[in-house]
């Protein structure tokens, strides 16, 4: 997936990326009292990441997003579950929330904190993680890249169940392909694999 | 909290809470993880011992922690002789097995953390099962043992044998576990309680609900038979031997398969009066005993021999409860304890032999006594105990067994003769294969293979089996010790503690057992003479093959059925589904209001809000967009039109003052648009070229149009009807009123999501994550032919086109 090859678009997206994420954070934080919340905030952040991938190219996203987004989702689920378990320590029912309201906080004035925010952050992380993961995987496979890196393939399927193409990929891989994939991706727009495809 | 509760918590709760500890430390500690894990059984054994010593016997103690009181499910535990006996056996064997495993699994083994985690989890589940007082709780632990054993049997899941064995074990034990659950629910339905202690003290209402209780009894026994590998479900146990040897020794000889025995003992006082109890239990038990003993003689893999002999012995233990007199049995603890001693020991011996010599086939072994004198002596004692030779607990057990069989001849006529025949035959065969086991491993000439690859096992590995064999010898020589152990553990209604002694005088039991031993040696000698040419399990007796064939057939049948009903073509199914909805919902609506004018008058009379310009305009735009979807020629434009309709609906939400919904809808619209565009990229060529040239026949299009209009009309009618009736009680008002006081937030939508219905949300995000993982797995496993991959329309990993379309282009 690659957006229009224009400088203006790339520059705009770089700005928009931060603006959207600011909005997402804002939506997340105000969710308890005003329209917003973890789900919406998560969607906004996911959209910002997709936009960024349009501007930078999918290969670059590995550099920006250094980890597997599913880990983010797993962390979110863990956070939400832990938030639910927290009250059990105090002998309260599962998922009971606690709120505290401070009126005289320096610089901020009023401050409202509570465990619902933690839970919401968990939801946020889950939504960001799975949305970006699914979109990126589909996008990559559509654009002619390997959908997942080797390590991820091992993570999401049993070692017994490799995709059929991987058997002969190893033997059919032509030398130029291997060279290119081991070298850092070229700055020019097109994906290395795709060029090879056209060449053959 | 009193001492008892603390002890139980240490024994059951600690391993249950900490079973992940070995997994965490596994990477760093490697083989030394065993010593971390060893802490759990040691603590459990110590706690249970303390508990046993702190009680005055005979004791019956119930400890209860409320869990789901509305369902009658509580964390309720029962401490009596039976549960404590099994608890001590499980945790005691646990200590030895963990110690043994620590020496057995060396640096070559990679997954120490995972292994010990499963093992600790298994031990916790076992202890939970035997101590559970609440029947549902017992079921939960019961199935947990099955799951843990599944993980352990399939531990080396790189090997197909392990996977097949694990699957068989899971299907059999979990499947029969469902029968057990059904039986437990029936008991609850009749008696209204899940508490075993209550049931035991009041008894079952046989006079009122005899039929239900009899059915429940059969179901419970099916559960027990499946777990204990009874005929004809015995086949999973030998296949479960694909697990690492410490697992085989722990799960499948000493503990898990005894759960069936445990269950029979538990329900013995409840059901023994029923007329079907004795025939059902003893027929299955004794058939298994004889059948598997013969199979053990025919097998030649060391582990298979022991596994079949375990099935056989478990069959005896279960059949024993079947023939027991209603007042209670006498020597069940003795038989169980005896089996634990020798079978645990022999399994560990087999592990050491296989470890040292690298061979498990009994035909290729021999002459190891010179190299392994300690192990050989232990095996001699254990095998003697298995054969029932004097001086071992096996002898005591067999004498009592024969005595009771002879005594039981009177009350159950034909059944007892059958049992008597089975016991005789089995004893004889057991002598033969016990002799074979010892003689073929340790005596005779040493094959050259062994001389080449033998490496000496460590002393620590030989210690646990030697210890168990030593115990078998000690208790066999001094039965008074066993008396002192078992007398206090007797449970009213189940046991009448009998008295043990070494010498009963010249009785018919002694005569019979002497003759049997001589005949058994004779059988062995016969085998040597014929060079064991005949011994191999006939194919018609390999029940696991039938089971696997049935599974294969099931898979093929499912596939054929799926093809037949074409469940993979939504276009074929949608008319059926929509037609069904129209018929049922629309029909109900029409039937309810009749065809008179009531509906129309009611709708007309409702208090409708005045029409608003904005809403009308947005509605008009939405209609326009939808018409666009219908009439626009290219489906990319159709898609965009559909998205426009989606965005316009956001306006509707705004107009109805639902900003949360509007925001969510906008963002979801964006993300789905991304997704659909991406997926379009993966479609085959016809999509890339733009158009579908195929036109449905006219009748089909008419049907589609009719269905679409019908569904639209139905939805309109439903909305009209629902909104025209004044709501009596609105849930929304409650949330609006309670949001600030209860959840301290002013956004009712979000407080519902994270606070009032937070559990739902937690479930939903879990589902999201699980669905993603599943989807990724599916994406990984999509199969394409190399040709498809190379010629895919959009570069290699597009989803490709079906082969037949390829050929056309």
mmCIF file with all atom_site columns, N, CA and C in Angstrom, chain B residues 397-441:
data_model
loop_
_atom_site.group_PDB
_atom_site.id
_atom_site.type_symbol
_atom_site.label_atom_id
_atom_site.label_alt_id
_atom_site.label_comp_id
_atom_site.label_asym_id
_atom_site.label_entity_id
_atom_site.label_seq_id
_atom_site.pdbx_PDB_ins_code
_atom_site.Cartn_x
_atom_site.Cartn_y
_atom_site.Cartn_z
_atom_site.occupancy
_atom_site.B_iso_or_equiv
_atom_site.pdbx_formal_charge
_atom_site.auth_seq_id
_atom_site.auth_comp_id
_atom_site.auth_asym_id
_atom_site.auth_atom_id
_atom_site.pdbx_PDB_model_num
ATOM 1   N N  . UNK B 1 397 ? -1.450  -58.535 48.821 1.00 0.00 ? 397 UNK B N  1
ATOM 2   C CA . UNK B 1 397 ? -2.587  -58.103 48.022 1.00 0.00 ? 397 UNK B CA 1
ATOM 3   C C  . UNK B 1 397 ? -3.231  -59.290 47.327 1.00 0.00 ? 397 UNK B C  1
ATOM 4   N N  . UNK B 1 398 ? -2.397  -60.165 46.779 1.00 0.00 ? 398 UNK B N  1
ATOM 5   C CA . UNK B 1 398 ? -2.970  -61.266 46.011 1.00 0.00 ? 398 UNK B CA 1
ATOM 6   C C  . UNK B 1 398 ? -3.664  -62.276 46.915 1.00 0.00 ? 398 UNK B C  1
ATOM 7   N N  . UNK B 1 399 ? -3.089  -62.498 48.081 1.00 0.00 ? 399 UNK B N  1
ATOM 8   C CA . UNK B 1 399 ? -3.746  -63.434 49.003 1.00 0.00 ? 399 UNK B CA 1
ATOM 9   C C  . UNK B 1 399 ? -5.135  -62.923 49.369 1.00 0.00 ? 399 UNK B C  1
ATOM 10  N N  . UNK B 1 400 ? -5.186  -61.602 49.672 1.00 0.00 ? 400 UNK B N  1
ATOM 11  C CA . UNK B 1 400 ? -6.464  -61.021 50.060 1.00 0.00 ? 400 UNK B CA 1
ATOM 12  C C  . UNK B 1 400 ? -7.448  -61.070 48.903 1.00 0.00 ? 400 UNK B C  1
ATOM 13  N N  . UNK B 1 401 ? -6.897  -60.834 47.724 1.00 0.00 ? 401 UNK B N  1
ATOM 14  C CA . UNK B 1 401 ? -7.719  -60.829 46.525 1.00 0.00 ? 401 UNK B CA 1
ATOM 15  C C  . UNK B 1 401 ? -8.365  -62.199 46.323 1.00 0.00 ? 401 UNK B C  1
ATOM 16  N N  . UNK B 1 402 ? -7.538  -63.247 46.411 1.00 0.00 ? 402 UNK B N  1
ATOM 17  C CA . UNK B 1 402 ? -8.077  -64.592 46.214 1.00 0.00 ? 402 UNK B CA 1
ATOM 18  C C  . UNK B 1 402 ? -9.070  -64.932 47.303 1.00 0.00 ? 402 UNK B C  1
ATOM 19  N N  . UNK B 1 403 ? -8.711  -64.542 48.511 1.00 0.00 ? 403 UNK B N  1
ATOM 20  C CA . UNK B 1 403 ? -9.593  -64.869 49.638 1.00 0.00 ? 403 UNK B CA 1
ATOM 21  C C  . UNK B 1 403 ? -10.971 -64.261 49.422 1.00 0.00 ? 403 UNK B C  1
ATOM 22  N N  . UNK B 1 404 ? -10.959 -62.980 49.029 1.00 0.00 ? 404 UNK B N  1
ATOM 23  C CA . UNK B 1 404 ? -12.241 -62.299 48.864 1.00 0.00 ? 404 UNK B CA 1
ATOM 24  C C  . UNK B 1 404 ? -13.024 -62.848 47.687 1.00 0.00 ? 404 UNK B C  1
ATOM 25  N N  . UNK B 1 405 ? -12.299 -63.204 46.635 1.00 0.00 ? 405 UNK B N  1
ATOM 26  C CA . UNK B 1 405 ? -13.006 -63.786 45.484 1.00 0.00 ? 405 UNK B CA 1
ATOM 27  C C  . UNK B 1 405 ? -13.677 -65.087 45.886 1.00 0.00 ? 405 UNK B C  1
ATOM 28  N N  . UNK B 1 406 ? -12.947 -65.907 46.660 1.00 0.00 ? 406 UNK B N  1
ATOM 29  C CA . UNK B 1 406 ? -13.549 -67.169 47.095 1.00 0.00 ? 406 UNK B CA 1
ATOM 30  C C  . UNK B 1 406 ? -14.743 -66.920 47.998 1.00 0.00 ? 406 UNK B C  1
ATOM 31  N N  . UNK B 1 407 ? -14.605 -65.901 48.846 1.00 0.00 ? 407 UNK B N  1
ATOM 32  C CA . UNK B 1 407 ? -15.709 -65.615 49.761 1.00 0.00 ? 407 UNK B CA 1
ATOM 33  C C  . UNK B 1 407 ? -16.914 -65.070 49.014 1.00 0.00 ? 407 UNK B C  1
ATOM 34  N N  . UNK B 1 408 ? -16.638 -64.341 47.925 1.00 0.00 ? 408 UNK B N  1
ATOM 35  C CA . UNK B 1 408 ? -17.732 -63.702 47.205 1.00 0.00 ? 408 UNK B CA 1
ATOM 36  C C  . UNK B 1 408 ? -18.469 -64.691 46.323 1.00 0.00 ? 408 UNK B C  1
ATOM 37  N N  . UNK B 1 409 ? -17.961 -65.926 46.221 1.00 0.00 ? 409 UNK B N  1
ATOM 38  C CA . UNK B 1 409 ? -18.615 -66.882 45.340 1.00 0.00 ? 409 UNK B CA 1
ATOM 39  C C  . UNK B 1 409 ? -20.068 -67.077 45.721 1.00 0.00 ? 409 UNK B C  1
ATOM 40  N N  . UNK B 1 410 ? -20.327 -67.042 47.027 1.00 0.00 ? 410 UNK B N  1
ATOM 41  C CA . UNK B 1 410 ? -21.699 -67.283 47.463 1.00 0.00 ? 410 UNK B CA 1
ATOM 42  C C  . UNK B 1 410 ? -22.678 -66.160 47.060 1.00 0.00 ? 410 UNK B C  1
ATOM 43  N N  . UNK B 1 411 ? -22.433 -64.894 47.436 1.00 0.00 ? 411 UNK B N  1
ATOM 44  C CA . UNK B 1 411 ? -23.474 -63.882 47.196 1.00 0.00 ? 411 UNK B CA 1
ATOM 45  C C  . UNK B 1 411 ? -23.781 -63.610 45.723 1.00 0.00 ? 411 UNK B C  1
ATOM 46  N N  . UNK B 1 412 ? -22.758 -63.469 44.877 1.00 0.00 ? 412 UNK B N  1
ATOM 47  C CA . UNK B 1 412 ? -23.049 -63.197 43.459 1.00 0.00 ? 412 UNK B CA 1
ATOM 48  C C  . UNK B 1 412 ? -22.665 -64.427 42.662 1.00 0.00 ? 412 UNK B C  1
ATOM 49  N N  . UNK B 1 413 ? -23.618 -65.202 42.264 1.00 0.00 ? 413 UNK B N  1
ATOM 50  C CA . UNK B 1 413 ? -23.261 -66.521 41.738 1.00 0.00 ? 413 UNK B CA 1
ATOM 51  C C  . UNK B 1 413 ? -22.423 -66.482 40.448 1.00 0.00 ? 413 UNK B C  1
ATOM 52  N N  . UNK B 1 414 ? -23.088 -66.192 39.336 1.00 0.00 ? 414 UNK B N  1
ATOM 53  C CA . UNK B 1 414 ? -22.376 -66.306 38.054 1.00 0.00 ? 414 UNK B CA 1
ATOM 54  C C  . UNK B 1 414 ? -21.278 -65.257 37.946 1.00 0.00 ? 414 UNK B C  1
ATOM 55  N N  . UNK B 1 415 ? -21.602 -64.079 38.450 1.00 0.00 ? 415 UNK B N  1
ATOM 56  C CA . UNK B 1 415 ? -20.651 -62.989 38.391 1.00 0.00 ? 415 UNK B CA 1
ATOM 57  C C  . UNK B 1 415 ? -19.352 -63.372 39.083 1.00 0.00 ? 415 UNK B C  1
ATOM 58  N N  . UNK B 1 416 ? -19.486 -64.014 40.214 1.00 0.00 ? 416 UNK B N  1
ATOM 59  C CA . UNK B 1 416 ? -18.300 -64.364 40.983 1.00 0.00 ? 416 UNK B CA 1
ATOM 60  C C  . UNK B 1 416 ? -17.498 -65.438 40.291 1.00 0.00 ? 416 UNK B C  1
ATOM 61  N N  . UNK B 1 417 ? -18.192 -66.380 39.653 1.00 0.00 ? 417 UNK B N  1
ATOM 62  C CA . UNK B 1 417 ? -17.436 -67.400 38.919 1.00 0.00 ? 417 UNK B CA 1
ATOM 63  C C  . UNK B 1 417 ? -16.659 -66.750 37.797 1.00 0.00 ? 417 UNK B C  1
ATOM 64  N N  . UNK B 1 418 ? -17.310 -65.808 37.133 1.00 0.00 ? 418 UNK B N  1
ATOM 65  C CA . UNK B 1 418 ? -16.617 -65.069 36.078 1.00 0.00 ? 418 UNK B CA 1
ATOM 66  C C  . UNK B 1 418 ? -15.401 -64.348 36.650 1.00 0.00 ? 418 UNK B C  1
ATOM 67  N N  . UNK B 1 419 ? -15.627 -63.640 37.777 1.00 0.00 ? 419 UNK B N  1
ATOM 68  C CA . UNK B 1 419 ? -14.538 -62.903 38.410 1.00 0.00 ? 419 UNK B CA 1
ATOM 69  C C  . UNK B 1 419 ? -13.421 -63.844 38.812 1.00 0.00 ? 419 UNK B C  1
ATOM 70  N N  . UNK B 1 420 ? -13.808 -64.963 39.347 1.00 0.00 ? 420 UNK B N  1
ATOM 71  C CA . UNK B 1 420 ? -12.832 -65.941 39.823 1.00 0.00 ? 420 UNK B CA 1
ATOM 72  C C  . UNK B 1 420 ? -11.969 -66.420 38.654 1.00 0.00 ? 420 UNK B C  1
ATOM 73  N N  . UNK B 1 421 ? -12.644 -66.738 37.560 1.00 0.00 ? 421 UNK B N  1
ATOM 74  C CA . UNK B 1 421 ? -11.919 -67.181 36.368 1.00 0.00 ? 421 UNK B CA 1
ATOM 75  C C  . UNK B 1 421 ? -10.949 -66.094 35.897 1.00 0.00 ? 421 UNK B C  1
ATOM 76  N N  . UNK B 1 422 ? -11.454 -64.846 35.857 1.00 0.00 ? 422 UNK B N  1
ATOM 77  C CA . UNK B 1 422 ? -10.621 -63.739 35.390 1.00 0.00 ? 422 UNK B CA 1
ATOM 78  C C  . UNK B 1 422 ? -9.405  -63.554 36.285 1.00 0.00 ? 422 UNK B C  1
ATOM 79  N N  . UNK B 1 423 ? -9.635  -63.620 37.597 1.00 0.00 ? 423 UNK B N  1
ATOM 80  C CA . UNK B 1 423 ? -8.525  -63.392 38.526 1.00 0.00 ? 423 UNK B CA 1
ATOM 81  C C  . UNK B 1 423 ? -7.479  -64.486 38.361 1.00 0.00 ? 423 UNK B C  1
ATOM 82  N N  . UNK B 1 424 ? -7.915  -65.718 38.229 1.00 0.00 ? 424 UNK B N  1
ATOM 83  C CA . UNK B 1 424 ? -6.971  -66.825 38.051 1.00 0.00 ? 424 UNK B CA 1
ATOM 84  C C  . UNK B 1 424 ? -6.125  -66.612 36.794 1.00 0.00 ? 424 UNK B C  1
ATOM 85  N N  . UNK B 1 425 ? -6.828  -66.370 35.701 1.00 0.00 ? 425 UNK B N  1
ATOM 86  C CA . UNK B 1 425 ? -6.132  -66.218 34.428 1.00 0.00 ? 425 UNK B CA 1
ATOM 87  C C  . UNK B 1 425 ? -5.153  -65.055 34.491 1.00 0.00 ? 425 UNK B C  1
ATOM 88  N N  . UNK B 1 426 ? -5.628  -63.933 35.044 1.00 0.00 ? 426 UNK B N  1
ATOM 89  C CA . UNK B 1 426 ? -4.780  -62.754 35.091 1.00 0.00 ? 426 UNK B CA 1
ATOM 90  C C  . UNK B 1 426 ? -3.559  -62.986 35.962 1.00 0.00 ? 426 UNK B C  1
ATOM 91  N N  . UNK B 1 427 ? -3.754  -63.635 37.117 1.00 0.00 ? 427 UNK B N  1
ATOM 92  C CA . UNK B 1 427 ? -2.611  -63.874 37.999 1.00 0.00 ? 427 UNK B CA 1
ATOM 93  C C  . UNK B 1 427 ? -1.557  -64.700 37.284 1.00 0.00 ? 427 UNK B C  1
ATOM 94  N N  . UNK B 1 428 ? -2.036  -65.674 36.562 1.00 0.00 ? 428 UNK B N  1
ATOM 95  C CA . UNK B 1 428 ? -1.117  -66.556 35.845 1.00 0.00 ? 428 UNK B CA 1
ATOM 96  C C  . UNK B 1 428 ? -0.316  -65.767 34.799 1.00 0.00 ? 428 UNK B C  1
ATOM 97  N N  . UNK B 1 429 ? -1.062  -64.982 34.004 1.00 0.00 ? 429 UNK B N  1
ATOM 98  C CA . UNK B 1 429 ? -0.389  -64.221 32.954 1.00 0.00 ? 429 UNK B CA 1
ATOM 99  C C  . UNK B 1 429 ? 0.563   -63.201 33.564 1.00 0.00 ? 429 UNK B C  1
ATOM 100 N N  . UNK B 1 430 ? 0.120   -62.619 34.695 1.00 0.00 ? 430 UNK B N  1
ATOM 101 C CA . UNK B 1 430 ? 0.974   -61.606 35.326 1.00 0.00 ? 430 UNK B CA 1
ATOM 102 C C  . UNK B 1 430 ? 2.304   -62.191 35.774 1.00 0.00 ? 430 UNK B C  1
ATOM 103 N N  . UNK B 1 431 ? 2.260   -63.382 36.320 1.00 0.00 ? 431 UNK B N  1
ATOM 104 C CA . UNK B 1 431 ? 3.515   -64.027 36.711 1.00 0.00 ? 431 UNK B CA 1
ATOM 105 C C  . UNK B 1 431 ? 4.415   -64.169 35.486 1.00 0.00 ? 431 UNK B C  1
ATOM 106 N N  . UNK B 1 432 ? 3.786   -64.568 34.358 1.00 0.00 ? 432 UNK B N  1
ATOM 107 C CA . UNK B 1 432 ? 4.588   -64.792 33.153 1.00 0.00 ? 432 UNK B CA 1
ATOM 108 C C  . UNK B 1 432 ? 5.232   -63.502 32.678 1.00 0.00 ? 432 UNK B C  1
ATOM 109 N N  . UNK B 1 433 ? 4.431   -62.415 32.571 1.00 0.00 ? 433 UNK B N  1
ATOM 110 C CA . UNK B 1 433 ? 5.091   -61.235 32.000 1.00 0.00 ? 433 UNK B CA 1
ATOM 111 C C  . UNK B 1 433 ? 5.963   -60.502 33.004 1.00 0.00 ? 433 UNK B C  1
ATOM 112 N N  . UNK B 1 434 ? 5.708   -60.678 34.308 1.00 0.00 ? 434 UNK B N  1
ATOM 113 C CA . UNK B 1 434 ? 6.629   -60.102 35.290 1.00 0.00 ? 434 UNK B CA 1
ATOM 114 C C  . UNK B 1 434 ? 7.988   -60.777 35.181 1.00 0.00 ? 434 UNK B C  1
ATOM 115 N N  . UNK B 1 435 ? 7.940   -62.094 35.075 1.00 0.00 ? 435 UNK B N  1
ATOM 116 C CA . UNK B 1 435 ? 9.196   -62.834 34.926 1.00 0.00 ? 435 UNK B CA 1
ATOM 117 C C  . UNK B 1 435 ? 9.927   -62.378 33.673 1.00 0.00 ? 435 UNK B C  1
ATOM 118 N N  . UNK B 1 436 ? 9.143   -62.256 32.619 1.00 0.00 ? 436 UNK B N  1
ATOM 119 C CA . UNK B 1 436 ? 9.736   -61.868 31.350 1.00 0.00 ? 436 UNK B CA 1
ATOM 120 C C  . UNK B 1 436 ? 10.382  -60.500 31.459 1.00 0.00 ? 436 UNK B C  1
ATOM 121 N N  . UNK B 1 437 ? 9.656   -59.596 32.120 1.00 0.00 ? 437 UNK B N  1
ATOM 122 C CA . UNK B 1 437 ? 10.149  -58.226 32.231 1.00 0.00 ? 437 UNK B CA 1
ATOM 123 C C  . UNK B 1 437 ? 11.519  -58.220 32.893 1.00 0.00 ? 437 UNK B C  1
ATOM 124 N N  . UNK B 1 438 ? 11.624  -58.934 34.013 1.00 0.00 ? 438 UNK B N  1
ATOM 125 C CA . UNK B 1 438 ? 12.914  -58.930 34.711 1.00 0.00 ? 438 UNK B CA 1
ATOM 126 C C  . UNK B 1 438 ? 13.964  -59.703 33.929 1.00 0.00 ? 438 UNK B C  1
ATOM 127 N N  . UNK B 1 439 ? 13.581  -60.907 33.527 1.00 0.00 ? 439 UNK B N  1
ATOM 128 C CA . UNK B 1 439 ? 14.583  -61.799 32.926 1.00 0.00 ? 439 UNK B CA 1
ATOM 129 C C  . UNK B 1 439 ? 15.111  -61.241 31.608 1.00 0.00 ? 439 UNK B C  1
ATOM 130 N N  . UNK B 1 440 ? 14.223  -60.718 30.789 1.00 0.00 ? 440 UNK B N  1
ATOM 131 C CA . UNK B 1 440 ? 14.675  -60.271 29.472 1.00 0.00 ? 440 UNK B CA 1
ATOM 132 C C  . UNK B 1 440 ? 15.466  -58.976 29.512 1.00 0.00 ? 440 UNK B C  1
ATOM 133 N N  . UNK B 1 441 ? 15.295  -58.206 30.573 1.00 0.00 ? 441 UNK B N  1
ATOM 134 C CA . UNK B 1 441 ? 16.106  -56.990 30.644 1.00 0.00 ? 441 UNK B CA 1
ATOM 135 C C  . UNK B 1 441 ? 17.449  -57.279 31.292 1.00 0.00 ? 441 UNK B C  1
#
